[in-house]
Coordinates of C-alpha atoms and ligand atoms in Angstrom, one line a residue:
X1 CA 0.3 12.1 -15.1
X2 CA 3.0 10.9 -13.4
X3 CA 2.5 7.0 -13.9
X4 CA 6.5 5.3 -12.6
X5 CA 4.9 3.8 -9.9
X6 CA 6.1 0.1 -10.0
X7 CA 4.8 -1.0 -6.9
X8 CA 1.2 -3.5 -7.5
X9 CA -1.7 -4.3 -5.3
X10 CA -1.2 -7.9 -3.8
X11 CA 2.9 -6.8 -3.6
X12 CA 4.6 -6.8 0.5
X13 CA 6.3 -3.3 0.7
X14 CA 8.2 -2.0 3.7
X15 CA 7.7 1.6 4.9
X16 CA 11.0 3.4 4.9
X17 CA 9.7 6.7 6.2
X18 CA 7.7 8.5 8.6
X19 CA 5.9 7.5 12.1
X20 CA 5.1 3.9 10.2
X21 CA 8.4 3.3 9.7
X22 CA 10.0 -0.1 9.2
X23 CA 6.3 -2.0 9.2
X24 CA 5.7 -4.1 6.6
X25 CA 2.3 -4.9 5.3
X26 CA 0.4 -5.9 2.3
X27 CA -0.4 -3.3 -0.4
X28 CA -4.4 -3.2 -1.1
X29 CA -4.9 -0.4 -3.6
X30 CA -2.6 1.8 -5.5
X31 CA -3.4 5.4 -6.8
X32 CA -1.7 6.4 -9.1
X33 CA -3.3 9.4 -10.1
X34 CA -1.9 10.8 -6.3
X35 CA 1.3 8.6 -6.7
X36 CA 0.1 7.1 -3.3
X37 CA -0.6 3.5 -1.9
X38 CA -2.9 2.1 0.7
X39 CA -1.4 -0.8 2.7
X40 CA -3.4 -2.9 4.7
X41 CA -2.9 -2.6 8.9
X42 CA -0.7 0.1 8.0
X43 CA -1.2 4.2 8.7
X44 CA -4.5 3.4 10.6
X45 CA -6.0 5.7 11.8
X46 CA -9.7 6.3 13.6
X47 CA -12.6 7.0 12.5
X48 CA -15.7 7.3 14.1
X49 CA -18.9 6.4 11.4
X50 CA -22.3 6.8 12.2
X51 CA -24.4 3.5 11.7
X52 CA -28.3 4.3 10.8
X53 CA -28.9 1.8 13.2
X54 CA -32.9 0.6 14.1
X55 CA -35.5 2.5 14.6
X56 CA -35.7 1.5 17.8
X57 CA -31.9 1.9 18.7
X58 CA -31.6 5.1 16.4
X59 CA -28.1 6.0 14.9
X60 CA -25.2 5.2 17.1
X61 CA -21.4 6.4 16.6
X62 CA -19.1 3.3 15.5
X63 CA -15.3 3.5 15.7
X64 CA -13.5 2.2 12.7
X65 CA -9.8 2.0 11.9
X66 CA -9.0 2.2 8.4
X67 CA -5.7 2.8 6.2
X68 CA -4.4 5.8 5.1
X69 CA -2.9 5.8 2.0
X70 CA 0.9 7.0 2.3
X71 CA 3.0 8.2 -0.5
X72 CA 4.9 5.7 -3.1
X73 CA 8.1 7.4 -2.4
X74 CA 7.9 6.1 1.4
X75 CA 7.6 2.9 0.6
X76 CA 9.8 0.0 -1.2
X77 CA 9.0 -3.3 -2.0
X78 CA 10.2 -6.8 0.2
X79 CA 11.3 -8.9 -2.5
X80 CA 9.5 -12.6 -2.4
X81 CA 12.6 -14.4 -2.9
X82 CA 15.8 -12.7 -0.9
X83 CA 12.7 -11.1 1.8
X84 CA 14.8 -8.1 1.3
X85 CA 13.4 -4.9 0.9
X86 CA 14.6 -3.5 -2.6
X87 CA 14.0 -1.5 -5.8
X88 CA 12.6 -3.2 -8.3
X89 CA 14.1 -3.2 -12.1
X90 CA 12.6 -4.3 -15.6
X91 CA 13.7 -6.6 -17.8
X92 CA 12.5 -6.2 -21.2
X93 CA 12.5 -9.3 -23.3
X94 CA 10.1 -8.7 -26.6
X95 CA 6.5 -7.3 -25.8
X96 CA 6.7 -8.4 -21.9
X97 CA 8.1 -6.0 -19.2
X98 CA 9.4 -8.2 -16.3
X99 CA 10.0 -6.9 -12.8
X100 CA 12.6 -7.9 -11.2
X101 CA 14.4 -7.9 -7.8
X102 CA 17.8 -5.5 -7.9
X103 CA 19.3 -7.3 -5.2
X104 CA 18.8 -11.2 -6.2
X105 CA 17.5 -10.5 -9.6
X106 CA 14.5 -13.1 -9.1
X107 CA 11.5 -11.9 -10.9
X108 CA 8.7 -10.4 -8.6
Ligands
LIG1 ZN1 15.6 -10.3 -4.2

């Protein structure tokens, strides 16, 4: 299972590739079974769902815009501190594995 995905929900990642290019959002779920992320108002795309509706209405066709999840790879994280985007490293100290900006080396 490949499980080096470093990026967490609740982290601001920047997409570095493909048609969403260069937007930034907030990430909202993380599979890591796919090695893919979901980041909120980015890789929308439309969807039409069908609401039951009322009986007296009956079902009607409602347009949605949801998230596509995008691969990890695509992706890199905007450190909190330097607002750079970066790659993240670990420090190690005892039983606790600490993230930590590249760049700035402030913990994220
Ligand atoms: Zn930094």
């Amino acid at each position: 299972m490949p499980n080096k995905i470093k990026i967490k929900k609740g982290d601001t990642v920047t997409v570095t590739a493909g048609r969403e290019k260069g937007k930034t959002g907030t990430v909202a779920r993380v599979i890591k079974e796919t090695g893919r992320v979901m980041i909120d108002g980015v890789n929308l795309y439309k969807k039409f769902v069908r609401n039951q509706g009322t009986r007296r209405s009956g079902p009607s066709m409602q347009q949605v815009e949801l998230p596509r999840a995008m691969d990890v790879s695509n992706v890199m994280i905007v450190c909190p501190s330097c607002k750079k985007p970066t790659r993240i490293g670990f420090v190690v100290e005892g039983e606790t594995k600490t993230r930590v900006c590249k760049k700035c080396q402030a913990t994220i």
